[in-house]
Short mmCIF file of N, CA and C and ligand atoms in Angstrom, two decimals:
data_model
loop_
_atom_site.label_atom_id
_atom_site.label_comp_id
_atom_site.label_asym_id
_atom_site.label_seq_id
_atom_site.Cartn_x
_atom_site.Cartn_y
_atom_site.Cartn_z
N MET R 179 44.71 -26.25 -16.81
CA MET R 179 46.11 -26.63 -16.95
C MET R 179 46.96 -25.82 -15.96
N ASP R 180 47.82 -26.52 -15.25
CA ASP R 180 48.62 -25.85 -14.24
C ASP R 180 49.95 -25.44 -14.85
N CYS R 181 49.96 -24.30 -15.54
CA CYS R 181 51.18 -23.86 -16.24
C CYS R 181 51.52 -22.44 -15.79
N LEU R 182 52.73 -22.28 -15.24
CA LEU R 182 53.16 -20.97 -14.73
C LEU R 182 53.10 -19.90 -15.81
N PHE R 183 53.60 -20.22 -17.00
CA PHE R 183 53.67 -19.19 -18.04
C PHE R 183 52.28 -18.84 -18.57
N CYS R 184 51.35 -19.81 -18.63
CA CYS R 184 49.96 -19.48 -18.98
C CYS R 184 49.38 -18.51 -17.96
N LYS R 185 49.73 -18.70 -16.69
CA LYS R 185 49.21 -17.80 -15.64
C LYS R 185 49.82 -16.41 -15.76
N PHE R 186 51.08 -16.30 -16.20
CA PHE R 186 51.66 -14.98 -16.48
C PHE R 186 50.92 -14.32 -17.65
N VAL R 187 50.67 -15.12 -18.71
CA VAL R 187 49.99 -14.58 -19.90
C VAL R 187 48.60 -14.08 -19.54
N SER R 188 47.85 -14.86 -18.78
CA SER R 188 46.45 -14.50 -18.45
C SER R 188 46.36 -13.41 -17.40
N GLY R 189 47.43 -13.21 -16.64
CA GLY R 189 47.39 -12.24 -15.56
C GLY R 189 46.98 -12.85 -14.23
N GLU R 190 46.69 -14.17 -14.23
CA GLU R 190 46.33 -14.82 -12.96
C GLU R 190 47.45 -14.67 -11.93
N ILE R 191 48.70 -14.77 -12.41
CA ILE R 191 49.85 -14.42 -11.56
C ILE R 191 50.46 -13.15 -12.14
N PRO R 192 50.48 -12.06 -11.37
CA PRO R 192 51.04 -10.80 -11.88
C PRO R 192 52.53 -10.92 -12.15
N VAL R 193 52.96 -10.34 -13.26
CA VAL R 193 54.39 -10.33 -13.61
C VAL R 193 54.65 -9.06 -14.41
N GLY R 194 55.83 -8.47 -14.22
CA GLY R 194 56.18 -7.29 -14.99
C GLY R 194 56.38 -7.66 -16.45
N LYS R 195 55.62 -7.02 -17.34
CA LYS R 195 55.74 -7.32 -18.77
C LYS R 195 56.54 -6.21 -19.44
N VAL R 196 57.67 -6.60 -20.01
CA VAL R 196 58.53 -5.65 -20.73
C VAL R 196 57.87 -5.29 -22.06
N TYR R 197 57.12 -6.24 -22.62
CA TYR R 197 56.44 -6.05 -23.90
C TYR R 197 55.28 -7.02 -23.97
N GLU R 198 54.22 -6.61 -24.69
CA GLU R 198 53.09 -7.51 -24.93
C GLU R 198 52.40 -7.13 -26.22
N ASP R 199 52.05 -8.13 -27.02
CA ASP R 199 51.14 -7.90 -28.15
C ASP R 199 50.23 -9.13 -28.26
N ALA R 200 49.54 -9.28 -29.38
CA ALA R 200 48.57 -10.37 -29.51
C ALA R 200 49.23 -11.74 -29.51
N ASP R 201 50.51 -11.80 -29.88
CA ASP R 201 51.20 -13.08 -30.03
C ASP R 201 51.92 -13.55 -28.77
N PHE R 202 52.50 -12.60 -28.01
CA PHE R 202 53.40 -13.03 -26.94
C PHE R 202 53.65 -11.94 -25.91
N ILE R 203 54.27 -12.36 -24.80
CA ILE R 203 54.74 -11.40 -23.81
C ILE R 203 56.24 -11.56 -23.64
N ILE R 204 56.90 -10.51 -23.16
CA ILE R 204 58.30 -10.60 -22.76
C ILE R 204 58.40 -10.18 -21.30
N ILE R 205 59.07 -11.03 -20.50
CA ILE R 205 59.29 -10.74 -19.08
C ILE R 205 60.78 -10.88 -18.78
N LYS R 206 61.20 -10.41 -17.61
CA LYS R 206 62.58 -10.64 -17.15
C LYS R 206 62.66 -12.01 -16.50
N ASP R 207 63.73 -12.74 -16.76
CA ASP R 207 63.93 -14.02 -16.10
C ASP R 207 64.25 -13.80 -14.62
N ILE R 208 63.67 -14.64 -13.78
CA ILE R 208 63.85 -14.49 -12.33
C ILE R 208 65.26 -14.87 -11.88
N ASN R 209 65.97 -15.65 -12.71
CA ASN R 209 67.30 -16.14 -12.36
C ASN R 209 68.25 -15.88 -13.54
N PRO R 210 68.64 -14.60 -13.72
CA PRO R 210 69.34 -14.21 -14.95
C PRO R 210 70.68 -14.92 -15.14
N GLN R 211 70.92 -15.36 -16.37
CA GLN R 211 72.16 -16.04 -16.75
C GLN R 211 73.08 -15.13 -17.55
N ALA R 212 72.70 -13.88 -17.70
CA ALA R 212 73.53 -12.85 -18.35
C ALA R 212 73.09 -11.52 -17.77
N LYS R 213 73.82 -10.45 -18.12
CA LYS R 213 73.48 -9.14 -17.56
C LYS R 213 72.00 -8.82 -17.81
N ASN R 214 71.53 -9.09 -19.01
CA ASN R 214 70.11 -8.96 -19.33
C ASN R 214 69.59 -10.32 -19.76
N HIS R 215 68.53 -10.76 -19.17
CA HIS R 215 67.97 -12.07 -19.50
C HIS R 215 66.45 -11.95 -19.50
N PHE R 216 65.89 -12.00 -20.70
CA PHE R 216 64.44 -11.90 -20.87
C PHE R 216 63.90 -13.23 -21.38
N LEU R 217 62.59 -13.41 -21.21
CA LEU R 217 61.90 -14.58 -21.76
C LEU R 217 60.78 -14.09 -22.66
N ALA R 218 60.78 -14.55 -23.91
CA ALA R 218 59.66 -14.30 -24.82
C ALA R 218 58.75 -15.51 -24.78
N ILE R 219 57.48 -15.29 -24.39
CA ILE R 219 56.55 -16.38 -24.12
C ILE R 219 55.33 -16.25 -25.03
N PRO R 220 55.19 -17.17 -26.01
CA PRO R 220 53.98 -17.14 -26.85
C PRO R 220 52.73 -17.29 -25.98
N LYS R 221 51.63 -16.63 -26.38
CA LYS R 221 50.41 -16.70 -25.56
C LYS R 221 49.76 -18.07 -25.63
N ARG R 222 49.91 -18.76 -26.78
CA ARG R 222 49.31 -20.09 -26.88
C ARG R 222 50.22 -21.13 -26.22
N HIS R 223 49.64 -22.01 -25.44
CA HIS R 223 50.42 -23.02 -24.73
C HIS R 223 50.81 -24.18 -25.66
N PHE R 224 52.08 -24.40 -25.83
CA PHE R 224 52.59 -25.66 -26.37
C PHE R 224 54.00 -25.84 -25.85
N LYS R 225 54.44 -27.09 -25.77
CA LYS R 225 55.69 -27.39 -25.08
C LYS R 225 56.91 -27.37 -26.00
N LEU R 226 56.74 -27.95 -27.17
CA LEU R 226 57.89 -28.20 -28.06
C LEU R 226 57.65 -27.62 -29.45
N LEU R 227 58.73 -27.30 -30.15
CA LEU R 227 58.61 -26.83 -31.53
C LEU R 227 57.89 -27.86 -32.40
N SER R 228 58.08 -29.13 -32.07
CA SER R 228 57.45 -30.19 -32.86
C SER R 228 55.93 -30.23 -32.69
N GLU R 229 55.40 -29.47 -31.73
CA GLU R 229 53.95 -29.44 -31.49
C GLU R 229 53.28 -28.24 -32.17
N MET R 230 54.08 -27.46 -32.93
CA MET R 230 53.51 -26.26 -33.54
C MET R 230 52.55 -26.60 -34.66
N ASN R 231 51.47 -25.82 -34.77
CA ASN R 231 50.61 -25.88 -35.96
C ASN R 231 51.00 -24.72 -36.88
N LYS R 232 50.30 -24.59 -38.01
CA LYS R 232 50.66 -23.56 -39.01
C LYS R 232 50.56 -22.15 -38.41
N ASP R 233 49.53 -21.94 -37.59
CA ASP R 233 49.39 -20.62 -36.96
C ASP R 233 50.57 -20.33 -36.03
N ASP R 234 51.00 -21.36 -35.30
CA ASP R 234 52.15 -21.17 -34.41
C ASP R 234 53.41 -20.84 -35.19
N GLU R 235 53.57 -21.48 -36.35
CA GLU R 235 54.76 -21.21 -37.18
C GLU R 235 54.80 -19.75 -37.60
N ALA R 236 53.65 -19.24 -38.04
CA ALA R 236 53.59 -17.83 -38.43
C ALA R 236 53.80 -16.93 -37.22
N CYS R 237 53.21 -17.32 -36.11
CA CYS R 237 53.33 -16.54 -34.87
C CYS R 237 54.79 -16.46 -34.43
N LEU R 238 55.50 -17.58 -34.49
CA LEU R 238 56.89 -17.59 -34.06
C LEU R 238 57.74 -16.70 -34.98
N GLY R 239 57.41 -16.69 -36.27
CA GLY R 239 58.11 -15.80 -37.20
C GLY R 239 57.92 -14.34 -36.80
N ARG R 240 56.68 -13.99 -36.46
CA ARG R 240 56.43 -12.60 -36.02
C ARG R 240 57.16 -12.30 -34.72
N ILE R 241 57.21 -13.28 -33.83
CA ILE R 241 57.88 -13.08 -32.54
C ILE R 241 59.37 -12.79 -32.76
N PHE R 242 60.03 -13.59 -33.61
CA PHE R 242 61.46 -13.35 -33.86
C PHE R 242 61.68 -11.97 -34.48
N ALA R 243 60.81 -11.60 -35.42
CA ALA R 243 60.96 -10.28 -36.06
C ALA R 243 60.78 -9.18 -35.03
N LYS R 244 59.79 -9.33 -34.16
CA LYS R 244 59.53 -8.29 -33.14
C LYS R 244 60.69 -8.19 -32.15
N ILE R 245 61.18 -9.36 -31.70
CA ILE R 245 62.32 -9.33 -30.77
C ILE R 245 63.46 -8.50 -31.37
N SER R 246 63.78 -8.76 -32.62
CA SER R 246 64.93 -8.08 -33.24
C SER R 246 64.70 -6.59 -33.38
N SER R 247 63.43 -6.15 -33.32
CA SER R 247 63.14 -4.71 -33.44
C SER R 247 63.18 -3.99 -32.10
N LEU R 248 63.21 -4.74 -31.00
CA LEU R 248 63.18 -4.12 -29.67
C LEU R 248 64.61 -3.88 -29.16
N GLN R 249 65.40 -3.22 -29.98
CA GLN R 249 66.83 -3.05 -29.71
C GLN R 249 67.10 -2.37 -28.36
N GLU R 250 66.44 -1.26 -28.12
CA GLU R 250 66.72 -0.52 -26.88
C GLU R 250 66.10 -1.19 -25.68
N GLU R 251 64.85 -1.62 -25.82
CA GLU R 251 64.12 -2.20 -24.68
C GLU R 251 64.82 -3.45 -24.14
N LEU R 252 65.44 -4.23 -25.05
CA LEU R 252 66.07 -5.49 -24.65
C LEU R 252 67.60 -5.39 -24.65
N CYS R 253 68.14 -4.18 -24.88
CA CYS R 253 69.60 -3.95 -24.88
C CYS R 253 70.30 -4.86 -25.88
N LEU R 254 69.85 -4.82 -27.13
CA LEU R 254 70.36 -5.74 -28.15
C LEU R 254 71.45 -5.11 -29.02
N GLN R 255 71.80 -3.85 -28.75
CA GLN R 255 72.63 -3.09 -29.69
C GLN R 255 73.97 -3.74 -30.00
N ASN R 256 74.57 -4.41 -29.03
CA ASN R 256 75.91 -4.99 -29.25
C ASN R 256 75.87 -6.49 -29.53
N GLY R 257 74.69 -7.00 -29.82
CA GLY R 257 74.55 -8.43 -30.07
C GLY R 257 73.77 -9.10 -28.96
N TYR R 258 73.28 -10.28 -29.27
CA TYR R 258 72.46 -10.99 -28.29
C TYR R 258 72.38 -12.46 -28.66
N ARG R 259 71.90 -13.25 -27.72
CA ARG R 259 71.77 -14.69 -27.94
C ARG R 259 70.33 -15.11 -27.65
N LEU R 260 69.77 -15.91 -28.56
CA LEU R 260 68.45 -16.49 -28.36
C LEU R 260 68.61 -17.99 -28.13
N VAL R 261 67.93 -18.51 -27.11
CA VAL R 261 68.04 -19.93 -26.75
C VAL R 261 66.64 -20.49 -26.53
N ILE R 262 66.39 -21.68 -27.10
CA ILE R 262 65.14 -22.40 -26.81
C ILE R 262 65.55 -23.78 -26.31
N ASN R 263 65.31 -24.06 -25.04
CA ASN R 263 65.59 -25.38 -24.50
C ASN R 263 64.43 -26.31 -24.82
N GLN R 264 64.77 -27.48 -25.35
CA GLN R 264 63.77 -28.45 -25.78
C GLN R 264 64.00 -29.77 -25.07
N GLY R 265 63.18 -30.08 -24.09
CA GLY R 265 63.21 -31.40 -23.48
C GLY R 265 64.30 -31.58 -22.43
N GLU R 266 64.39 -32.82 -21.99
CA GLU R 266 65.18 -33.16 -20.81
C GLU R 266 66.67 -32.86 -20.97
N ASP R 267 67.27 -33.33 -22.09
CA ASP R 267 68.72 -33.14 -22.25
C ASP R 267 69.11 -31.67 -22.28
N ALA R 268 68.23 -30.83 -22.78
CA ALA R 268 68.52 -29.39 -22.84
C ALA R 268 68.23 -28.69 -21.52
N GLY R 269 67.62 -29.41 -20.60
CA GLY R 269 67.34 -28.82 -19.29
C GLY R 269 66.10 -27.97 -19.24
N GLN R 270 65.16 -28.22 -20.15
CA GLN R 270 63.90 -27.46 -20.11
C GLN R 270 63.20 -27.71 -18.78
N THR R 271 62.82 -26.62 -18.11
CA THR R 271 62.17 -26.76 -16.80
C THR R 271 60.74 -26.25 -16.80
N VAL R 272 60.41 -25.37 -17.73
CA VAL R 272 59.03 -24.88 -17.84
C VAL R 272 58.51 -25.36 -19.20
N PHE R 273 57.43 -26.14 -19.15
CA PHE R 273 56.99 -26.86 -20.36
C PHE R 273 55.93 -26.08 -21.12
N HIS R 274 56.26 -24.83 -21.36
CA HIS R 274 55.49 -23.91 -22.22
C HIS R 274 56.57 -23.22 -23.04
N LEU R 275 56.53 -23.41 -24.35
CA LEU R 275 57.64 -22.94 -25.19
C LEU R 275 57.99 -21.48 -24.90
N HIS R 276 59.27 -21.20 -24.80
CA HIS R 276 59.72 -19.82 -24.56
C HIS R 276 61.11 -19.65 -25.14
N ILE R 277 61.43 -18.41 -25.45
CA ILE R 277 62.73 -18.06 -26.03
C ILE R 277 63.49 -17.23 -25.01
N HIS R 278 64.67 -17.71 -24.63
CA HIS R 278 65.54 -16.92 -23.76
C HIS R 278 66.22 -15.86 -24.63
N ILE R 279 66.27 -14.64 -24.14
CA ILE R 279 66.95 -13.54 -24.82
C ILE R 279 68.04 -13.03 -23.87
N LEU R 280 69.30 -13.24 -24.27
CA LEU R 280 70.43 -12.89 -23.41
C LEU R 280 71.21 -11.76 -24.08
N SER R 281 71.55 -10.73 -23.29
CA SER R 281 72.25 -9.59 -23.89
C SER R 281 73.01 -8.82 -22.82
N GLY R 282 73.78 -7.83 -23.29
CA GLY R 282 74.41 -6.89 -22.38
C GLY R 282 75.82 -7.25 -21.95
N GLN R 283 76.36 -8.34 -22.48
CA GLN R 283 77.73 -8.73 -22.12
C GLN R 283 78.28 -9.69 -23.17
N LYS R 284 79.60 -9.85 -23.18
CA LYS R 284 80.20 -10.88 -24.03
C LYS R 284 79.87 -12.23 -23.44
N MET R 285 79.54 -13.18 -24.29
CA MET R 285 79.15 -14.52 -23.82
C MET R 285 80.08 -15.58 -24.38
N GLY R 286 80.41 -16.54 -23.55
CA GLY R 286 81.17 -17.69 -24.02
C GLY R 286 80.22 -18.74 -24.58
N TRP R 287 80.76 -19.93 -24.78
CA TRP R 287 79.94 -21.02 -25.33
C TRP R 287 80.20 -22.27 -24.52
N GLN R 288 79.27 -22.65 -23.67
CA GLN R 288 79.44 -23.82 -22.82
C GLN R 288 78.19 -24.68 -22.91
N PRO R 289 78.14 -25.58 -23.87
CA PRO R 289 76.93 -26.38 -24.02
C PRO R 289 76.66 -27.30 -22.83
N ALA R 290 77.67 -27.72 -22.10
CA ALA R 290 77.44 -28.68 -21.03
C ALA R 290 77.24 -27.98 -19.69
P1 5GP E 595 63.89 -23.40 -19.26
O1 5GP E 595 64.84 -24.02 -18.28
O2 5GP E 595 62.56 -24.13 -19.26
O3 5GP E 595 64.44 -23.22 -20.64
O4 5GP E 595 63.65 -21.93 -18.74
C1 5GP E 595 62.74 -21.59 -17.75
C2 5GP E 595 63.14 -20.23 -17.24
O5 5GP E 595 62.05 -19.69 -16.49
C3 5GP E 595 64.35 -20.26 -16.32
O6 5GP E 595 65.39 -19.45 -16.86
C4 5GP E 595 63.81 -19.71 -15.00
O7 5GP E 595 64.75 -18.89 -14.32
C5 5GP E 595 62.58 -18.95 -15.44
N1 5GP E 595 61.57 -18.88 -14.42
C6 5GP E 595 61.10 -19.91 -13.67
N2 5GP E 595 60.16 -19.47 -12.79
C7 5GP E 595 60.04 -18.13 -13.01
C8 5GP E 595 59.22 -17.12 -12.40
O8 5GP E 595 58.43 -17.37 -11.49
N3 5GP E 595 59.35 -15.85 -12.88
C9 5GP E 595 60.23 -15.54 -13.90
N4 5GP E 595 60.29 -14.27 -14.29
N5 5GP E 595 61.01 -16.48 -14.48
C10 5GP E 595 60.92 -17.76 -14.04
ZN1 ZN E 596 51.35 -22.73 -20.66
#
């Protein structure tokens, strides 16, 4: 499968990992949309939340809990935003589920 994020997970393409455990990796986004912009990438490949199996559901729960515990590493102390783009209308460009983690500044709300 030709998936950029699978290649980051496997190490086939080297990338700086801010965090890694059995469930997921966290990297810096190459095109930051906030002062701090990280991507949490589950190790198992799937595109959409609707494709999750029971193991993925539990895994995603652990991922959210872990993200919230990485206060200093991800600069979450003053608040943060988590975003998951799903499909064409949301502008998803990498078809391996990932969570955007935005922090470090006040953010507005511009859905369009
Ligand atoms: P999406 O639009 O699918 O929700 O988010 C994909 C994200 O992956 C974008 O924010 C984009 O900047 C990021 N991205 C794409 N290619 C690379 C890359 O080669 N390295 C890193 N670190 N981020 C990438
Ligand atoms: Zn993948």
